[in-house]
PDB file of C-alpha atoms in Angstrom:
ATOM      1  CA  UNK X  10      91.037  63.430 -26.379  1.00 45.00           C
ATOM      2  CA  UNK X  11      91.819  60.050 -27.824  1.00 46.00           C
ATOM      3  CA  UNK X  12      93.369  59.327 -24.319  1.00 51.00           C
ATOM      4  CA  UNK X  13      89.797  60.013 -22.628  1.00 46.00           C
ATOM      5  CA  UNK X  14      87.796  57.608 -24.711  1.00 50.00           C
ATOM      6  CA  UNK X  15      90.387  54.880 -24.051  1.00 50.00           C
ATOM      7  CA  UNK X  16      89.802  55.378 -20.730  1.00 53.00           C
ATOM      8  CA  UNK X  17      85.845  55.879 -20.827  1.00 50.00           C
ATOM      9  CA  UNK X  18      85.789  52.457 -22.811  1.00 53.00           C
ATOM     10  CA  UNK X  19      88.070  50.530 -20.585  1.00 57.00           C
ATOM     11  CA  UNK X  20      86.093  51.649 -17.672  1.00 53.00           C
ATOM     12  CA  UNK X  21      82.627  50.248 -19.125  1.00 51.00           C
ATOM     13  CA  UNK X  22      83.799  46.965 -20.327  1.00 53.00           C
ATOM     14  CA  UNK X  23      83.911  45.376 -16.814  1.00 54.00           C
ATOM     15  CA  UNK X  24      79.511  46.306 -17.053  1.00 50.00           C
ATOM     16  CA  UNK X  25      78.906  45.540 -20.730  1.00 47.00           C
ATOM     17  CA  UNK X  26      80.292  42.397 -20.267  1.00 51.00           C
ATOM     18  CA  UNK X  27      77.780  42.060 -16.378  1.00 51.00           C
ATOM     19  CA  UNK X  28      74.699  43.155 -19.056  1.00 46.00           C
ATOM     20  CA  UNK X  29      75.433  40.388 -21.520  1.00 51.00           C
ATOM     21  CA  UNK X  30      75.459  37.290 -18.832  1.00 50.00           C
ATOM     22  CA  UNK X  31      72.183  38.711 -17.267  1.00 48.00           C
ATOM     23  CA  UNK X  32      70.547  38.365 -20.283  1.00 47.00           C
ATOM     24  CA  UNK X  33      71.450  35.164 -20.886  1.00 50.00           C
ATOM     25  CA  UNK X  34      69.365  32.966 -18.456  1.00 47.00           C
ATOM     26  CA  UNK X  35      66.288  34.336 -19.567  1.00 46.00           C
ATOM     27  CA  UNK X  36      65.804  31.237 -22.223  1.00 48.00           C
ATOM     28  CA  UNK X  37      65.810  28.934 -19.890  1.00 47.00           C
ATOM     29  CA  UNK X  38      63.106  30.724 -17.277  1.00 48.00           C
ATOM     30  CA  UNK X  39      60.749  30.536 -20.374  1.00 49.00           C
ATOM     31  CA  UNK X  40      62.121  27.113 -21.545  1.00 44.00           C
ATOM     32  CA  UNK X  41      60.544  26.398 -17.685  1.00 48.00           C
ATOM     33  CA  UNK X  42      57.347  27.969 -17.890  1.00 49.00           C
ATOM     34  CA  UNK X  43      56.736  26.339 -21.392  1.00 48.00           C
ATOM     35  CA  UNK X  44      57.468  22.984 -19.124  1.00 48.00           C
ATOM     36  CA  UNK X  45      55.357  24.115 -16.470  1.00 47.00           C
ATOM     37  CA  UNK X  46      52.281  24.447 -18.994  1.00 51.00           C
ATOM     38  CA  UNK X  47      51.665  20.712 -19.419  1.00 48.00           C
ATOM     39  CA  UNK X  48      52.073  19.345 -16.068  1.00 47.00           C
ATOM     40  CA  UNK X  49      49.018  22.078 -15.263  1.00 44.00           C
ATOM     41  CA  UNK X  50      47.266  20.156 -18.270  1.00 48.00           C
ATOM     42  CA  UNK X  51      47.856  17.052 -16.476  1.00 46.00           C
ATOM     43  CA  UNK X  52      46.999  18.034 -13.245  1.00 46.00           C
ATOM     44  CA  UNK X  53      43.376  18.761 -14.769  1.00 46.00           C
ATOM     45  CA  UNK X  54      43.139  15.714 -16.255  1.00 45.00           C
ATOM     46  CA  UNK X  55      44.030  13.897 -12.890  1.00 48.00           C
ATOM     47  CA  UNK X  56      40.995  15.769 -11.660  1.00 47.00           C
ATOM     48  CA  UNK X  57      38.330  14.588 -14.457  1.00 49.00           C
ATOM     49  CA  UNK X  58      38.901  11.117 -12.912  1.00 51.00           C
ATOM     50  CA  UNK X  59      37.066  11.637  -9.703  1.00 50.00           C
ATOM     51  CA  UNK X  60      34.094  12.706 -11.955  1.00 53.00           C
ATOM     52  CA  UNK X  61      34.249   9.231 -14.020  1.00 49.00           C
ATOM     53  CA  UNK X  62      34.417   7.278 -10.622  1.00 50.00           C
ATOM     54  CA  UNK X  63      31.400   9.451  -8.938  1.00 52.00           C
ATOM     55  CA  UNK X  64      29.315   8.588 -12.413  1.00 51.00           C
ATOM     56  CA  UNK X  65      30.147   4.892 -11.658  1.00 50.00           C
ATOM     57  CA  UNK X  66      29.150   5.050  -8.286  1.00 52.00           C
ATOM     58  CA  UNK X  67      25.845   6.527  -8.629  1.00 51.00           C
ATOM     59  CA  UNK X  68      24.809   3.978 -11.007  1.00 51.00           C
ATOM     60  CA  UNK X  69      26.253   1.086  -8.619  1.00 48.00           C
ATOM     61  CA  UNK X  70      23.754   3.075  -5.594  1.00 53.00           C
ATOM     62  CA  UNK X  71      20.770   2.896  -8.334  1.00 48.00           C
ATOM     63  CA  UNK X  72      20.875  -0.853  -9.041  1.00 54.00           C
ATOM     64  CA  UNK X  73      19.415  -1.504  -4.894  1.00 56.00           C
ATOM     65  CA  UNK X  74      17.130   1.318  -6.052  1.00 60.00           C
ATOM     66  CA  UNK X  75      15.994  -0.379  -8.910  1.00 64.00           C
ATOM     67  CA  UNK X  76      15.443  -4.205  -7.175  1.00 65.00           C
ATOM     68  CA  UNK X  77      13.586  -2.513  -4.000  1.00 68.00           C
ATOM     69  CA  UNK X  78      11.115  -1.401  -7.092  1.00 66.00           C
ATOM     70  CA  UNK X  79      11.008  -4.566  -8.105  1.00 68.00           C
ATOM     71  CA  UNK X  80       9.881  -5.995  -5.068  1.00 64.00           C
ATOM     72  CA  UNK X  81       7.359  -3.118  -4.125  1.00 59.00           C
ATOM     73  CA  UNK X  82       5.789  -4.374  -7.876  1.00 62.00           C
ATOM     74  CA  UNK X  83       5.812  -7.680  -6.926  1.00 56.00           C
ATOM     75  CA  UNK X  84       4.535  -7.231  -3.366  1.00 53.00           C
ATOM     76  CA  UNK X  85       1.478  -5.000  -4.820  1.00 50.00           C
ATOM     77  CA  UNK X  86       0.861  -7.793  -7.153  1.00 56.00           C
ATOM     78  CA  UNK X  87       0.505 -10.671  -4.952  1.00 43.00           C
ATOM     79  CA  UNK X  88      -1.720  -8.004  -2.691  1.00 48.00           C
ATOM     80  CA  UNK X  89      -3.870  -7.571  -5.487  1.00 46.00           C
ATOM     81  CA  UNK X  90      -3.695 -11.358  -6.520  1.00 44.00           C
ATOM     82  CA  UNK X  91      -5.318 -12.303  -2.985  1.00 45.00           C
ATOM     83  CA  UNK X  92      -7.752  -9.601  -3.395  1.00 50.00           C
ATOM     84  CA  UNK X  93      -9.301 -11.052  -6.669  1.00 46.00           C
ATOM     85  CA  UNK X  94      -9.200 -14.437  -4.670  1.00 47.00           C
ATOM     86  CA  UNK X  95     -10.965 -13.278  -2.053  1.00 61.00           C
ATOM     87  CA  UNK X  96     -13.625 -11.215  -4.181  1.00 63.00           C
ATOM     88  CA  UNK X  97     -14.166 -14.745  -5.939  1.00 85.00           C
ATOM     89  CA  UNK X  98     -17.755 -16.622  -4.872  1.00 92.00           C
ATOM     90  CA  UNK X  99     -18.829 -19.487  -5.768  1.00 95.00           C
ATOM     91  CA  UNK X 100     -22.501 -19.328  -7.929  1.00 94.00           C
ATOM     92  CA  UNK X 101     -24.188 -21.028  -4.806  1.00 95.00           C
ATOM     93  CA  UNK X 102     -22.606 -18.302  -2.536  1.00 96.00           C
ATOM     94  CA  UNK X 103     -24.008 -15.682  -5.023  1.00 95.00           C
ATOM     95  CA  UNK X 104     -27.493 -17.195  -4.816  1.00 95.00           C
ATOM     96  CA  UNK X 105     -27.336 -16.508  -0.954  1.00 96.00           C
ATOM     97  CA  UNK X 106     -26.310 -13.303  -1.351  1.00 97.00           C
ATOM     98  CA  UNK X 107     -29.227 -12.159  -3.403  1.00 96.00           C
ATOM     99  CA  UNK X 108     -31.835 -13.692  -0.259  1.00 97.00           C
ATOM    100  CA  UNK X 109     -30.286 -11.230   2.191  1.00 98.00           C
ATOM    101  CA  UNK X 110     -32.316  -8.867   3.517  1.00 98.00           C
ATOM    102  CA  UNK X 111     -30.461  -5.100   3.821  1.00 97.00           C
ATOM    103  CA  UNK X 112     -31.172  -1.686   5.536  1.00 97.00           C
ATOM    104  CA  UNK X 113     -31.709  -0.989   8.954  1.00 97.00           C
ATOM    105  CA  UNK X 114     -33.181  -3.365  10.883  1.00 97.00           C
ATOM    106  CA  UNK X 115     -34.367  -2.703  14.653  1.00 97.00           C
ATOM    107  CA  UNK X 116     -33.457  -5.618  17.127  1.00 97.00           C
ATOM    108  CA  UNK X 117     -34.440  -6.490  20.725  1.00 95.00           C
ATOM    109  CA  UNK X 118     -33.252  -3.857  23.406  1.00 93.00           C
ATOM    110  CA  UNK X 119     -33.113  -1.165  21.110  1.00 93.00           C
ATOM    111  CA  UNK X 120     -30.198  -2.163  18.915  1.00 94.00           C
ATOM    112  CA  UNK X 121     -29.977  -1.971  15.428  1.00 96.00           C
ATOM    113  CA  UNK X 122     -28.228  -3.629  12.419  1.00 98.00           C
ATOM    114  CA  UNK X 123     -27.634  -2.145   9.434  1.00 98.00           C
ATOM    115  CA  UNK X 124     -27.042  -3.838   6.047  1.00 98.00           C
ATOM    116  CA  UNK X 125     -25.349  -3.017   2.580  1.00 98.00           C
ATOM    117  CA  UNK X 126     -24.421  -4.615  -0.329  1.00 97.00           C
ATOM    118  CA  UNK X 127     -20.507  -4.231  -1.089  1.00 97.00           C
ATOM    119  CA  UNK X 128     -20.934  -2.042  -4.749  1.00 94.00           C
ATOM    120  CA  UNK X 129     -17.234  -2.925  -5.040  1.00 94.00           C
ATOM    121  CA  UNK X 130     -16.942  -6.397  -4.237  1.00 95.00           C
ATOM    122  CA  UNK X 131     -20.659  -8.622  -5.560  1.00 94.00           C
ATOM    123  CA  UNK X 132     -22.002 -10.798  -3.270  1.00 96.00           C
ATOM    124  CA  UNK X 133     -20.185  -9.146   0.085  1.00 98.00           C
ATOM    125  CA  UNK X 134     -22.234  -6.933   2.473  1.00 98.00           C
ATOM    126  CA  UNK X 135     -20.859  -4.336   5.019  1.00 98.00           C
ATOM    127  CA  UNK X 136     -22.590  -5.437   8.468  1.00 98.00           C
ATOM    128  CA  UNK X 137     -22.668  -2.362  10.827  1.00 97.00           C
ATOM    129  CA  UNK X 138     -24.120  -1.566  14.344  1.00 96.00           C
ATOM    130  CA  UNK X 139     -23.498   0.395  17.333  1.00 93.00           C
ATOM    131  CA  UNK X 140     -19.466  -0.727  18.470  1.00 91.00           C
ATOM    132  CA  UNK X 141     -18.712  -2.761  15.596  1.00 94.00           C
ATOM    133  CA  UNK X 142     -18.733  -3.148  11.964  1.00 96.00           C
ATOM    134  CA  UNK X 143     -17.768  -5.883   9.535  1.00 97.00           C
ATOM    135  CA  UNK X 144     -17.195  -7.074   6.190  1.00 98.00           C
ATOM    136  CA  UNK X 145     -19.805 -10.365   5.336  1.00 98.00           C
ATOM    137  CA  UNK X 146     -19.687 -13.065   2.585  1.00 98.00           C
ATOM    138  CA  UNK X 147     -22.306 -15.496   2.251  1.00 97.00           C
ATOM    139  CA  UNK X 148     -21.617 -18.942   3.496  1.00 96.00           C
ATOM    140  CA  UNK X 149     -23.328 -22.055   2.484  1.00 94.00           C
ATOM    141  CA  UNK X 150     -25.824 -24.020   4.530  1.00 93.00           C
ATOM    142  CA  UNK X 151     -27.584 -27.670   5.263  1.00 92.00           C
ATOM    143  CA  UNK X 152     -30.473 -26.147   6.981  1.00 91.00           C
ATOM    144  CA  UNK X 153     -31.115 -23.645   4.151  1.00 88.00           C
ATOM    145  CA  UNK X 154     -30.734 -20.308   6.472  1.00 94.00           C
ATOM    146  CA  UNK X 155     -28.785 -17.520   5.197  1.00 97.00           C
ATOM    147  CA  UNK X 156     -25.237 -17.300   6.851  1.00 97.00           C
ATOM    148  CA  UNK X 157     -23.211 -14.158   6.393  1.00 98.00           C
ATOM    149  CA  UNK X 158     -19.608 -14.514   8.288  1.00 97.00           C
ATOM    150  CA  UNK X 159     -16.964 -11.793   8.877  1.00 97.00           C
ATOM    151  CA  UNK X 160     -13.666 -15.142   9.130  1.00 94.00           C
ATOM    152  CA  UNK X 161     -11.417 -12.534  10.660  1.00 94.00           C
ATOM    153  CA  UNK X 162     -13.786 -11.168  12.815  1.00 95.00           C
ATOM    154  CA  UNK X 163     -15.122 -14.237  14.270  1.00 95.00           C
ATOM    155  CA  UNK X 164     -18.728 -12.707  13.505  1.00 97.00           C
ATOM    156  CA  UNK X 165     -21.636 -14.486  11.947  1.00 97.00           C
ATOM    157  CA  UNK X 166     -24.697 -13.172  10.490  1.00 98.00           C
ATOM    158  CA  UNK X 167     -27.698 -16.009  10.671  1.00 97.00           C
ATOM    159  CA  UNK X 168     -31.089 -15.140   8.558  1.00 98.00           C
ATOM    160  CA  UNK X 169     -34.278 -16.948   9.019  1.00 97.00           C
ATOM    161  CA  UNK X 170     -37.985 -16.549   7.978  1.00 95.00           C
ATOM    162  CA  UNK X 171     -39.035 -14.303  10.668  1.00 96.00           C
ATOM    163  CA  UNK X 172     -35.797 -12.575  12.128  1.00 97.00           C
ATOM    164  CA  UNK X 173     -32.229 -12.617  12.211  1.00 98.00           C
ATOM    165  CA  UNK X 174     -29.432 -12.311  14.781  1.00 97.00           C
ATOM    166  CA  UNK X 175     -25.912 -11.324  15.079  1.00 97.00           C
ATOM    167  CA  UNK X 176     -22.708 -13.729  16.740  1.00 96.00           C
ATOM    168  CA  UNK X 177     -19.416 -13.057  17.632  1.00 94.00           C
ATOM    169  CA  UNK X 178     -17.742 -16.464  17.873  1.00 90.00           C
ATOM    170  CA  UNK X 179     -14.596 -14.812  18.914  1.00 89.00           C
ATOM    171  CA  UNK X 180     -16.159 -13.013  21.768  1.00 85.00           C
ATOM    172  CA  UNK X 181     -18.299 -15.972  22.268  1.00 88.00           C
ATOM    173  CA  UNK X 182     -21.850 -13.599  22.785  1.00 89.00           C
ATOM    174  CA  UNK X 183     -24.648 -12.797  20.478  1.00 92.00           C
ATOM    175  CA  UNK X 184     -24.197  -9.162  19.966  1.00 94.00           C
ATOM    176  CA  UNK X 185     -28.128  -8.173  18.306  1.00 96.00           C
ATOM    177  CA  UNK X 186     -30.816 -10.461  18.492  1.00 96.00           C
ATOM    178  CA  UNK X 187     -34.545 -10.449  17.171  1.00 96.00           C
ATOM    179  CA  UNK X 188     -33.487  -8.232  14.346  1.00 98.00           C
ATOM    180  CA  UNK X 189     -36.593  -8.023  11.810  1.00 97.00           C
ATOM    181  CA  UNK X 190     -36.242  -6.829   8.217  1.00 97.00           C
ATOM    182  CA  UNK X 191     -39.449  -5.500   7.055  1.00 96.00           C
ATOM    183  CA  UNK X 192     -39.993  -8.656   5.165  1.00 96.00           C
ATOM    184  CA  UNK X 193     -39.251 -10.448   8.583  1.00 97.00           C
ATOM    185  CA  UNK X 194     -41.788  -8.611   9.841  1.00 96.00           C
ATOM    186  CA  UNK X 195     -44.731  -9.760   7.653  1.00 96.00           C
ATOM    187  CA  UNK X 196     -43.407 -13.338   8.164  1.00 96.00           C
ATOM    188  CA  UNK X 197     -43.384 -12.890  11.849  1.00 95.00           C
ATOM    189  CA  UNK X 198     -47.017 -11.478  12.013  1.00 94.00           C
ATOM    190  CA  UNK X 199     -48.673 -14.347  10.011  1.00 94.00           C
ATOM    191  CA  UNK X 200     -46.615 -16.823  12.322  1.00 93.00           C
ATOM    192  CA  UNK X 201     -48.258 -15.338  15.555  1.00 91.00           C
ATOM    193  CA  UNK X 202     -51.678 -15.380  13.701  1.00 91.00           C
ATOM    194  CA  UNK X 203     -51.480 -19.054  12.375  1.00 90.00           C
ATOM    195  CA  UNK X 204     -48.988 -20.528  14.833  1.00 87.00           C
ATOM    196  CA  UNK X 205     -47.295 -23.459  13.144  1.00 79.00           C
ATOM    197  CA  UNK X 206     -48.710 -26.717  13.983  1.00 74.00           C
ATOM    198  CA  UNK X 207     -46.627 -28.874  16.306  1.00 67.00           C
ATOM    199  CA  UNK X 208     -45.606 -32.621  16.055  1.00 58.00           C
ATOM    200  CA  UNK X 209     -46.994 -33.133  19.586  1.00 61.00           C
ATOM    201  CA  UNK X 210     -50.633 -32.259  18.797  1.00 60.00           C
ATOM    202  CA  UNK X 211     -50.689 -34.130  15.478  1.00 61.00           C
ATOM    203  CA  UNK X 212     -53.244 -37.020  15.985  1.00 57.00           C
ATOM    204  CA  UNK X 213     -51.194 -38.601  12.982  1.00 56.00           C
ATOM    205  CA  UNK X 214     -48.099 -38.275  15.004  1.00 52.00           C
ATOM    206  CA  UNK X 215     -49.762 -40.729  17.992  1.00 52.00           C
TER     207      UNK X 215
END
């Protein structure tokens, strides 16, 4: 009996002894995987830096953002800076402007002007008519008639007593002519009842 576990035991040796050096390389396969664990915590933080570098170039693309602003501002301001010139008039030019005559006014060959003051801009008249329209500001005068002119246009409205007429200096051609306000009207009625005198048959004048 003795004789058969002698021989049992020699006969496992050889694999107890296989057993105990497979176990053994299991500390370092963990000792690797504990190793492995940072590098995968610096890998992440390699990948937070693109983030930071995006963040810096968005705010380099808003600074052209920022200065086209700037000069959209400033554009709108020297825009509204010629507007306030222009809607400037002298107190002589806002004397003339309160002699003009508005509304519709019938002309010679069946035309028509039509007249109104500017609510937004005192002093300035909007000018209209069949195939054109214009903006007018009073102009000042030697001969005391009222003078409305469109400067981009080219056009000129010219006031008298009597009547009134429409220019184009541009286009060279008077575009309405014999235009009578109702005013005008009056004025022109007395005139062809009490003609006015003329130099030539003034005895004085001999």
């Amino acid at each position: 009996m003795k004789t058969l576990i002698a021989s049992a035991l020699i006969l496992l040796a050889p694999a107890l002894t296989t057993a105990q050096t497979a176990t053994k390389p299991a500390a370092p396969a963990e000792a690797k995987k504990s190793s492995a664990k940072p590098a995968a915590k610096s890998t992440s933080a390699k990948a937070t830096k693109p983030k930071a570098e995006k963040k810096s170039d968005t705010v380099a693309k808003a600074s052209p953002t920022s200065s086209r602003t700037r000069l959209h501002s400033g554009a709108v301001q020297v825009a509204s800076g010629l507007a306030a010139a222009e809607a400037a008039l002298t107190p002589e030019e806002l004397q003339i402007a309160e002699r003009v005559y508005t509304g519709r006014m019938a002309c010679e060959l069946g035309a028509f002007v039509s007249i109104e003051a500017d609510t937004q801009s005192p002093g300035r008249f909007h000018v209209e008519g069949k195939g054109f329209k214009y903006h007018m500001a009073p102009v000042a005068t030697t001969t005391g008639a009222v003078r409305l002119e469109d400067q981009r246009a080219g056009a000129v409205w010219v006031q008298i007593a009597n009547k009134s007429m429409l220019m184009n200096q541009k286009l060279g051609q008077r575009m309405a002519d014999e235009c009578m306000s109702p005013q005008q009207v009056v004025v022109a009625e007395a005139i062809k009842k009490n003609p006015p005198q003329s130099l030539l048959d003034n005895p004085a004048a001999k």
